[in-house]
Amino acid sequence: MSEKKGCFEIWLIAALAVGVAIGVSLGLFVFPFLRPLLAVEGAAAWVQSIGSVLAILSAVYISYYESKKSKELRVEQWRKEESDEKANRKKRLRSIVRVVERCGKSVIWACGAVTSPTTDFVRLLRFQRLRLVAVLSWLDLLPISNEPGVLVAGDVVNLKLKITLVIDILDNLEPIPLGQSGPAELDETVAWVSNLLEELADYADHYKGDYDELRVPDL
């Protein structure tokens, strides 16, 4: 912005210099022809008056031109700031979505691990429960009460509820015999989380960064 303002000032000074040069040249050329008229009584005063009027008009025009250019520069600066803010909002939302994606994949992995054959089911169950508790803590740190995080606040809350449900299931889960499937709730959670992550990724990719954008998913 400062470079453009500097260029404008340089052009303005150059234009004034050219105008003065042209005025002086015209004066030197025209003055011999006007000498007889200047000899008339009061002619000098008229010439002086006309010169003053022209000077005032020139000053008014220069002031108007500077005001117009200043307004254009302010508008351009406002547009740049708005564009930068949109880019920042898109970046912040994408960061939140990435954290949710990582947390969601941990939930999917945990649901699959506890239903797989293992020689130490109790240890595996305890490890996956601790993993999900850590995921909940991570989700609690997300700034979903402020814009743009509020746009995905409902999704984060729903994911936390699903994780709490899975933890309750793990607290009462018994070793699954070989060849049998785990609780249906775990399969449903995997499908739900997978769909949620797909929707959030698509939303983040198409988010324009507008301040007044609304998105309120069902809780």
XYZ file of N, CA and C in Angstrom:
657
model
N 0.829 -1.196 0.000
C 0.000 0.000 0.000
C 0.868 1.252 0.000
N 1.965 1.262 0.814
C 2.853 2.420 0.871
C 3.550 2.649 -0.459
N 3.882 1.553 -1.187
C 4.518 1.701 -2.488
C 3.589 2.396 -3.471
N 2.297 2.002 -3.456
C 1.332 2.621 -4.363
C 1.142 4.099 -4.027
N 1.123 4.405 -2.717
C 0.950 5.802 -2.315
C 2.153 6.618 -2.757
N 3.371 6.021 -2.635
C 4.572 6.716 -3.062
C 4.573 6.975 -4.550
N 4.141 5.986 -5.326
C 4.054 6.159 -6.782
C 3.070 7.268 -7.134
N 1.942 7.304 -6.411
C 0.933 8.345 -6.673
C 1.509 9.742 -6.428
N 2.253 9.883 -5.326
C 2.836 11.184 -5.022
C 3.859 11.598 -6.077
N 4.642 10.636 -6.547
C 5.632 10.937 -7.576
C 4.956 11.417 -8.847
N 3.882 10.674 -9.256
C 3.147 11.083 -10.467
C 2.503 12.460 -10.287
N 1.997 12.734 -9.079
C 1.363 14.026 -8.839
C 2.385 15.156 -8.946
N 3.567 14.980 -8.355
C 4.617 15.999 -8.437
C 5.050 16.202 -9.879
N 5.184 15.063 -10.617
C 5.586 15.170 -12.015
C 4.543 15.934 -12.827
N 3.252 15.643 -12.551
C 2.182 16.320 -13.280
C 2.191 17.825 -12.985
N 2.405 18.190 -11.709
C 2.466 19.602 -11.369
C 3.655 20.288 -12.050
N 4.799 19.589 -12.085
C 5.976 20.171 -12.737
C 5.735 20.403 -14.220
N 5.104 19.407 -14.854
C 4.785 19.546 -16.277
C 3.802 20.682 -16.496
N 2.804 20.794 -15.596
C 1.822 21.873 -15.721
C 2.461 23.243 -15.590
N 3.367 23.375 -14.607
C 4.064 24.655 -14.435
C 4.903 24.980 -15.659
N 5.604 23.944 -16.195
C 6.451 24.173 -17.373
C 5.611 24.620 -18.562
N 4.479 23.947 -18.743
C 3.607 24.334 -19.858
C 3.066 25.739 -19.656
N 2.684 26.072 -18.417
C 2.165 27.405 -18.133
C 3.197 28.484 -18.393
N 4.433 28.238 -17.960
C 5.496 29.210 -18.196
C 5.763 29.377 -19.685
N 5.779 28.238 -20.405
C 6.026 28.304 -21.850
C 4.942 29.088 -22.562
N 3.693 28.807 -22.188
C 2.590 29.538 -22.811
C 2.658 31.029 -22.466
N 3.041 31.298 -21.211
C 3.139 32.706 -20.809
C 4.191 33.439 -21.600
N 5.342 32.814 -21.798
C 6.407 33.455 -22.562
C 6.007 33.657 -24.013
N 5.179 32.709 -24.506
C 4.769 32.809 -25.914
C 3.673 33.853 -26.110
N 2.747 33.888 -25.153
C 1.584 34.756 -25.315
C 1.852 36.185 -24.830
N 2.788 36.309 -23.873
C 3.003 37.620 -23.261
C 3.269 38.733 -24.278
N 4.101 38.531 -25.333
C 4.330 39.635 -26.295
C 3.060 40.117 -26.956
N 2.105 39.188 -27.173
C 0.856 39.583 -27.822
C -0.086 40.321 -26.861
N 0.087 40.024 -25.554
C -0.799 40.654 -24.561
C -0.244 41.962 -24.015
N 1.011 42.289 -24.389
C 1.631 43.500 -23.838
C 0.812 44.756 -24.121
N 0.269 44.905 -25.339
C -0.552 46.110 -25.573
C -1.787 46.160 -24.685
N -2.378 44.996 -24.433
C -3.582 44.974 -23.601
C -3.256 45.300 -22.152
N -2.047 44.865 -21.697
C -1.680 45.114 -20.303
C -1.448 46.597 -20.030
N -1.198 47.336 -21.133
C -0.990 48.776 -20.964
C -2.275 49.490 -20.595
N -3.433 48.867 -20.876
C -4.727 49.460 -20.552
C -4.888 49.508 -19.046
N -5.491 50.537 -18.518
C -5.666 50.714 -17.082
C -6.564 49.591 -16.506
N -6.121 48.946 -15.477
C -6.880 47.868 -14.820
C -6.679 46.503 -15.431
N -5.985 46.401 -16.549
C -5.786 45.101 -17.198
C -4.964 44.167 -16.325
N -3.939 44.738 -15.665
C -3.083 43.900 -14.814
C -3.881 43.266 -13.685
N -4.816 44.053 -13.131
C -5.648 43.514 -12.039
C -6.524 42.373 -12.532
N -7.060 42.575 -13.764
C -7.890 41.493 -14.336
C -7.065 40.230 -14.556
N -5.862 40.413 -15.080
C -5.004 39.240 -15.301
C -4.689 38.543 -13.981
N -4.428 39.356 -12.955
C -4.128 38.794 -11.651
C -5.339 38.035 -11.090
N -6.523 38.609 -11.299
C -7.748 37.966 -10.812
C -7.976 36.635 -11.513
N -7.787 36.643 -12.831
C -7.966 35.405 -13.591
C -6.958 34.352 -13.137
N -5.724 34.783 -12.899
C -4.709 33.848 -12.416
C -5.068 33.261 -11.072
N -5.637 34.100 -10.194
C -6.050 33.608 -8.867
C -7.166 32.577 -8.984
N -8.132 32.858 -9.875
C -9.238 31.912 -10.076
C -8.719 30.578 -10.596
N -7.804 30.672 -11.571
C -7.235 29.435 -12.118
C -6.460 28.660 -11.060
N -5.764 29.387 -10.208
C -5.021 28.727 -9.137
C -5.970 28.013 -8.171
N -7.093 28.690 -7.846
C -8.077 28.076 -6.942
C -8.683 26.835 -7.574
N -9.046 26.953 -8.874
C -9.618 25.790 -9.555
C -8.633 24.630 -9.603
N -7.372 24.962 -9.830
C -6.349 23.913 -9.850
C -6.224 23.248 -8.490
N -6.248 24.048 -7.429
C -6.143 23.501 -6.078
C -7.340 22.605 -5.751
N -8.551 23.043 -6.176
C -9.754 22.245 -5.941
C -9.673 20.917 -6.688
N -9.224 20.963 -7.921
C -9.117 19.740 -8.709
C -8.098 18.784 -8.100
N -6.953 19.336 -7.693
C -5.922 18.480 -7.089
C -6.431 17.856 -5.799
N -7.155 18.638 -4.995
C -7.717 18.113 -3.749
C -8.726 17.002 -4.033
N -9.585 17.227 -5.050
C -10.566 16.211 -5.430
C -9.879 14.941 -5.913
N -8.850 15.114 -6.719
C -8.137 13.953 -7.266
C -7.463 13.154 -6.149
N -6.837 13.863 -5.206
C -6.194 13.181 -4.094
C -7.221 12.448 -3.233
N -8.376 13.083 -3.001
C -9.430 12.450 -2.205
C -9.951 11.197 -2.892
N -10.114 11.266 -4.208
C -10.596 10.113 -4.957
C -9.607 8.969 -4.890
N -8.320 9.278 -5.091
C -7.307 8.230 -5.039
C -7.188 7.647 -3.637
N -7.314 8.504 -2.631
C -7.252 8.029 -1.253
C -8.401 7.081 -0.945
N -9.594 7.408 -1.454
C -10.751 6.537 -1.260
C -10.546 5.200 -1.948
N -9.999 5.230 -3.161
C -9.740 3.995 -3.882
C -8.730 3.119 -3.138
N -7.709 3.755 -2.564
C -6.709 3.009 -1.807
C -7.316 2.384 -0.558
N -8.227 3.132 0.111
C -8.885 2.593 1.307
C -9.767 1.404 0.954
N -10.495 1.513 -0.158
C -11.355 0.405 -0.588
C -10.512 -0.823 -0.926
N -9.399 -0.591 -1.612
C -8.524 -1.701 -1.966
C -7.932 -2.358 -0.715
N -7.561 -1.530 0.265
C -7.031 -2.066 1.508
C -8.095 -2.870 2.250
N -9.321 -2.370 2.279
C -10.420 -3.084 2.942
C -10.670 -4.428 2.280
N -10.644 -4.455 0.958
C -10.851 -5.714 0.246
C -9.736 -6.711 0.535
N -8.510 -6.220 0.616
C -7.386 -7.101 0.922
C -7.512 -7.660 2.334
N -7.890 -6.805 3.293
C -8.058 -7.266 4.672
C -9.180 -8.295 4.764
N -10.269 -8.062 4.027
C -11.378 -9.008 4.031
C -10.943 -10.341 3.431
N -10.181 -10.302 2.343
C -9.689 -11.517 1.709
C -8.755 -12.279 2.639
N -7.877 -11.550 3.341
C -6.955 -12.196 4.287
C -7.712 -12.832 5.439
N -8.754 -12.158 5.926
C -9.541 -12.687 7.033
C -10.288 -13.953 6.621
N -10.811 -13.962 5.392
C -11.475 -15.168 4.899
C -10.494 -16.330 4.827
N -9.301 -16.054 4.331
C -8.281 -17.102 4.235
C -7.913 -17.625 5.628
N -7.831 -16.732 6.608
C -7.513 -17.154 7.972
C -8.632 -18.006 8.566
N -9.878 -17.630 8.300
C -10.999 -18.419 8.820
C -11.019 -19.813 8.194
N -10.744 -19.887 6.905
C -10.679 -21.191 6.234
C -9.564 -22.040 6.832
N -8.429 -21.417 7.102
C -7.300 -22.145 7.669
C -7.628 -22.658 9.070
N -8.264 -21.809 9.888
C -8.608 -22.219 11.260
C -9.623 -23.344 11.270
N -10.629 -23.246 10.378
C -11.631 -24.307 10.321
C -11.004 -25.620 9.869
N -10.116 -25.538 8.875
C -9.476 -26.747 8.381
C -8.630 -27.402 9.477
N -7.991 -26.597 10.318
C -7.200 -27.146 11.418
C -8.082 -27.891 12.412
N -9.258 -27.321 12.699
C -10.193 -27.980 13.619
C -10.677 -29.297 13.022
N -11.016 -29.276 11.748
C -11.512 -30.484 11.085
C -10.440 -31.566 11.076
N -9.189 -31.194 10.905
C -8.112 -32.186 10.910
C -7.989 -32.877 12.265
N -8.155 -32.100 13.332
C -8.119 -32.699 14.668
C -9.289 -33.668 14.844
N -10.471 -33.256 14.392
C -11.640 -34.133 14.481
C -11.423 -35.405 13.668
N -10.791 -35.280 12.509
C -10.505 -36.451 11.687
C -9.584 -37.425 12.411
N -8.542 -36.898 13.053
C -7.627 -37.755 13.797
C -8.339 -38.453 14.950
N -9.185 -37.698 15.652
C -9.932 -38.274 16.771
C -10.911 -39.330 16.281
N -11.596 -39.036 15.170
C -12.557 -39.997 14.626
C -11.891 -41.296 14.196
N -10.713 -41.189 13.590
C -9.990 -42.399 13.176
C -9.550 -43.221 14.385
N -9.232 -42.547 15.483
C -8.884 -43.267 16.711
C -10.081 -44.044 17.240
N -11.265 -43.444 17.143
C -12.487 -44.132 17.575
C -12.734 -45.360 16.701
N -12.596 -45.202 15.401
C -12.798 -46.331 14.484
C -11.805 -47.445 14.778
N -10.554 -47.080 15.002
C -9.527 -48.074 15.279
C -9.806 -48.800 16.578
N -10.267 -48.055 17.609
C -10.555 -48.662 18.906
C -11.717 -49.649 18.809
N -12.759 -49.274 18.070
C -13.914 -50.167 17.910
C -13.519 -51.458 17.196
N -12.616 -51.347 16.228
C -12.177 -52.545 15.524
C -11.234 -53.392 16.346
N -10.393 -52.753 17.175
C -9.392 -53.494 17.947
C -10.023 -54.371 19.020
N -11.053 -53.876 19.702
C -11.639 -54.636 20.813
C -12.455 -55.823 20.331
N -12.772 -55.866 19.050
C -13.529 -57.003 18.515
C -12.621 -57.981 17.772
N -11.308 -57.735 17.803
C -10.362 -58.624 17.124
C -9.809 -59.646 18.121
N -9.443 -60.827 17.653
C -8.866 -61.856 18.544
C -7.579 -61.351 19.191
N -7.410 -61.624 20.463
C -6.215 -61.201 21.185
C -5.951 -62.137 22.349
N -4.697 -62.224 22.750
C -4.337 -63.116 23.871
C -4.432 -62.393 25.205
N -4.563 -61.091 25.191
C -4.669 -60.317 26.432
C -5.786 -59.293 26.264
N -7.015 -59.779 26.362
C -8.180 -58.933 26.110
C -8.295 -57.813 27.132
N -8.023 -58.121 28.397
C -8.173 -57.111 29.452
C -7.221 -55.940 29.222
N -5.986 -56.252 28.885
C -5.002 -55.198 28.644
C -5.378 -54.364 27.416
N -5.818 -55.040 26.364
C -6.237 -54.328 25.154
C -7.419 -53.417 25.443
N -8.374 -53.936 26.207
C -9.569 -53.156 26.522
C -9.201 -51.904 27.323
N -8.320 -52.076 28.280
C -7.898 -50.939 29.105
C -7.163 -49.898 28.257
N -6.318 -50.364 27.361
C -5.564 -49.441 26.511
C -6.491 -48.629 25.611
N -7.473 -49.305 25.006
C -8.398 -48.604 24.107
C -9.303 -47.650 24.872
N -9.639 -48.013 26.098
C -10.454 -47.095 26.901
C -9.663 -45.822 27.211
N -8.400 -45.983 27.593
C -7.554 -44.817 27.858
C -7.372 -43.974 26.598
N -7.284 -44.628 25.448
C -7.155 -43.898 24.182
C -8.376 -43.009 23.959
N -9.570 -43.560 24.191
C -10.796 -42.798 23.949
C -10.950 -41.653 24.956
N -10.517 -41.878 26.193
C -10.561 -40.799 27.186
C -9.628 -39.657 26.758
N -8.457 -40.026 26.224
C -7.524 -39.004 25.740
C -8.112 -38.255 24.547
N -8.831 -38.960 23.677
C -9.475 -38.321 22.522
C -10.514 -37.310 22.997
N -11.280 -37.669 24.016
C -12.263 -36.730 24.568
C -11.580 -35.463 25.083
N -10.449 -35.645 25.762
C -9.717 -34.487 26.271
C -9.218 -33.608 25.129
N -8.805 -34.243 24.060
C -8.316 -33.492 22.905
C -9.453 -32.683 22.272
N -10.618 -33.317 22.159
C -11.771 -32.620 21.580
C -12.229 -31.458 22.459
N -12.030 -31.591 23.771
C -12.428 -30.508 24.677
C -11.619 -29.238 24.446
N -10.443 -29.381 23.859
C -9.566 -28.224 23.639
C -9.897 -27.448 22.365
N -10.757 -28.002 21.541
C -11.075 -27.339 20.271
C -11.881 -26.059 20.511
N -11.548 -24.975 19.806
C -12.266 -23.693 19.967
C -13.566 -23.666 19.178
N -14.549 -24.428 19.663
C -15.800 -24.531 18.916
C -16.854 -23.532 19.390
N -16.503 -22.709 20.379
C -17.475 -21.711 20.842
C -17.329 -20.396 20.089
N -16.257 -20.277 19.303
C -16.014 -19.061 18.528
C -16.027 -19.383 17.041
N -16.251 -18.360 16.238
C -16.229 -18.488 14.781
C -14.788 -18.662 14.323
N -14.476 -19.604 13.406
C -15.421 -20.437 12.641
C -15.684 -21.813 13.258
N -15.084 -22.101 14.442
C -15.274 -23.411 15.046
C -16.712 -23.731 15.371
N -17.503 -22.668 15.601
C -18.909 -22.880 15.937
C -19.653 -23.566 14.793
N -19.125 -23.466 13.580
C -19.784 -24.092 12.427
C -19.765 -25.616 12.518
N -18.803 -26.174 13.251
C -18.725 -27.637 13.390
C -18.921 -28.048 14.847
N -19.432 -27.137 15.669
C -19.615 -27.428 17.089
C -20.561 -28.607 17.302
N -21.656 -28.630 16.550
C -22.613 -29.726 16.693
C -21.994 -31.073 16.366
N -21.147 -31.119 15.345
C -20.491 -32.372 14.973
C -19.536 -32.840 16.073
N -18.807 -31.892 16.651
C -17.869 -32.246 17.718
C -18.614 -32.766 18.944
N -19.712 -32.118 19.292
C -20.511 -32.567 20.435
C -21.060 -33.965 20.181
N -21.570 -34.212 18.983
C -22.088 -35.543 18.648
C -20.997 -36.601 18.728
N -19.798 -36.261 18.252
C -18.693 -37.212 18.304
C -18.316 -37.524 19.752
N -18.317 -36.530 20.582
C -18.007 -36.761 22.001
C -19.058 -37.663 22.660
N -20.315 -37.482 22.293
C -21.363 -38.344 22.829
C -21.168 -39.793 22.372
N -20.789 -39.968 21.112
C -20.536 -41.314 20.598
C -19.360 -41.965 21.324
N -18.316 -41.190 21.570
C -17.147 -41.730 22.271
C -17.519 -42.126 23.693
N -18.327 -41.307 24.352
C -18.791 -41.648 25.705
C -19.587 -42.949 25.695
N -20.402 -43.124 24.669
C -21.165 -44.362 24.530
C -20.242 -45.563 24.350
N -19.217 -45.405 23.524
C -18.273 -46.501 23.297
C -17.532 -46.855 24.584
N -17.149 -45.843 25.345
C -16.468 -46.110 26.619
C -17.362 -46.909 27.554
N -18.654 -46.560 27.612
C -19.595 -47.323 28.439
C -19.678 -48.769 27.960
N -19.653 -48.979 26.654
C -19.710 -50.345 26.117
C -18.453 -51.120 26.499
N -17.300 -50.463 26.402
C -16.047 -51.141 26.743
C -15.986 -51.512 28.224
N -16.596 -50.695 29.084
C -16.584 -50.984 30.523
C -17.341 -52.268 30.836
N -18.253 -52.669 29.976
C -19.061 -53.869 30.229
C -18.835 -54.961 29.184
N -17.792 -54.812 28.382
C -17.553 -55.758 27.290
C -16.800 -56.991 27.787
N -17.277 -58.130 27.390
C -16.624 -59.407 27.689
C -15.860 -59.880 26.460
N -14.842 -60.739 26.649
C -14.107 -61.273 25.493
C -15.044 -61.879 24.457
N -14.828 -61.559 23.218
C -15.694 -62.029 22.136
C -15.134 -63.344 21.589
N -15.934 -64.412 21.638
C -15.454 -65.696 21.126
C -15.068 -65.603 19.644
N -14.113 -66.405 19.261
C -13.650 -66.416 17.884
C -14.786 -66.798 16.947
N -14.953 -66.042 15.906
C -16.003 -66.313 14.930
C -17.280 -65.559 15.178
N -17.381 -64.891 16.319
C -18.573 -64.107 16.619
C -18.270 -62.606 16.455
N -19.305 -61.856 16.177
C -19.148 -60.413 15.991
C -19.346 -59.688 17.316
N -18.817 -58.477 17.386
C -18.947 -57.680 18.591
C -20.309 -57.019 18.673
N -20.494 -56.168 19.660
C -21.770 -55.464 19.823
C -22.128 -54.651 18.575
N -23.404 -54.660 18.238
C -23.857 -53.920 17.049
C -23.611 -52.423 17.202
N -23.622 -51.937 18.440
C -23.406 -50.506 18.663
C -22.035 -50.053 18.162
N -21.043 -50.935 18.280
C -19.705 -50.583 17.812
C -19.666 -50.459 16.286
N -20.334 -51.404 15.601
C -20.393 -51.320 14.133
C -21.137 -50.061 13.686
N -22.223 -49.745 14.393
C -22.981 -48.540 14.061
C -22.142 -47.277 14.302
N -21.350 -47.302 15.365
C -20.483 -46.147 15.661
C -19.434 -45.957 14.575
N -18.842 -47.064 14.116
C -17.839 -46.980 13.047
C -18.445 -46.365 11.791
N -19.646 -46.814 11.417
C -20.312 -46.281 10.224
C -20.650 -44.800 10.405
N -21.125 -44.463 11.590
C -21.511 -43.064 11.845
C -20.302 -42.149 11.800
N -19.222 -42.547 12.460
C -18.013 -41.719 12.490
C -17.419 -41.572 11.088
N -17.409 -42.651 10.331
C -16.880 -42.590 8.963
C -17.664 -41.594 8.119
N -18.980 -41.622 8.252
C -19.822 -40.682 7.508
C -19.587 -39.243 7.981
N -19.424 -39.065 9.287
C -19.173 -37.725 9.831
C -17.864 -37.148 9.283
N -16.819 -37.940 9.277
C -15.524 -37.452 8.795
C -15.587 -37.088 7.317
N -16.342 -37.852 6.558
C -16.487 -37.544 5.134
C -17.230 -36.226 4.935
N -18.287 -36.009 5.706
C -19.056 -34.769 5.589
C -18.223 -33.549 6.005
N -17.469 -33.684 7.093
C -16.663 -32.565 7.567
C -15.554 -32.216 6.576
N -14.919 -33.231 6.005
C -13.862 -32.975 5.029
C -14.426 -32.243 3.814
N -15.609 -32.663 3.365
C -16.231 -32.014 2.217
C -16.622 -30.580 2.556
N -17.139 -30.367 3.765
C -17.533 -29.014 4.161
C -16.319 -28.091 4.252
N -15.224 -28.589 4.832
C -14.013 -27.766 4.955
C -13.447 -27.413 3.587
N -13.556 -28.326 2.637
C -13.026 -28.059 1.291
C -13.837 -26.989 0.569
N -15.136 -26.886 0.881
C -16.004 -25.936 0.178
C -16.321 -24.693 1.016
N -15.771 -24.611 2.203
C -16.016 -23.451 3.057
C -15.348 -22.219 2.452
N -16.113 -21.137 2.276
C -15.624 -19.935 1.610
C -15.020 -18.914 2.576
N -15.205 -19.147 3.862
C -14.636 -18.226 4.834
C -15.496 -17.012 5.127
N -16.759 -17.025 4.682
C -17.647 -15.887 4.931
C -18.007 -15.804 6.411
N -18.040 -14.572 6.911
C -18.299 -14.369 8.339
C -19.728 -14.735 8.716
N -20.679 -14.515 7.807
C -22.089 -14.721 8.127
C -22.595 -16.098 7.715
N -21.692 -17.030 7.422
C -22.135 -18.364 7.017
C -22.681 -19.116 8.220
N -23.762 -19.869 7.993
C -24.416 -20.611 9.061
C -24.417 -22.101 8.739
N -24.222 -22.904 9.783
C -24.297 -24.357 9.636
C -24.597 -24.921 11.011
N -25.792 -25.481 11.153
C -26.213 -26.007 12.450
C -26.717 -27.438 12.264
N -25.838 -28.444 12.361
C -26.279 -29.830 12.231
C -27.110 -30.252 13.432
N -27.904 -31.277 13.252
C -28.761 -31.774 14.328
C -27.922 -32.388 15.446
N -28.339 -32.106 16.683
C -27.683 -32.700 17.847
C -28.368 -34.008 18.220
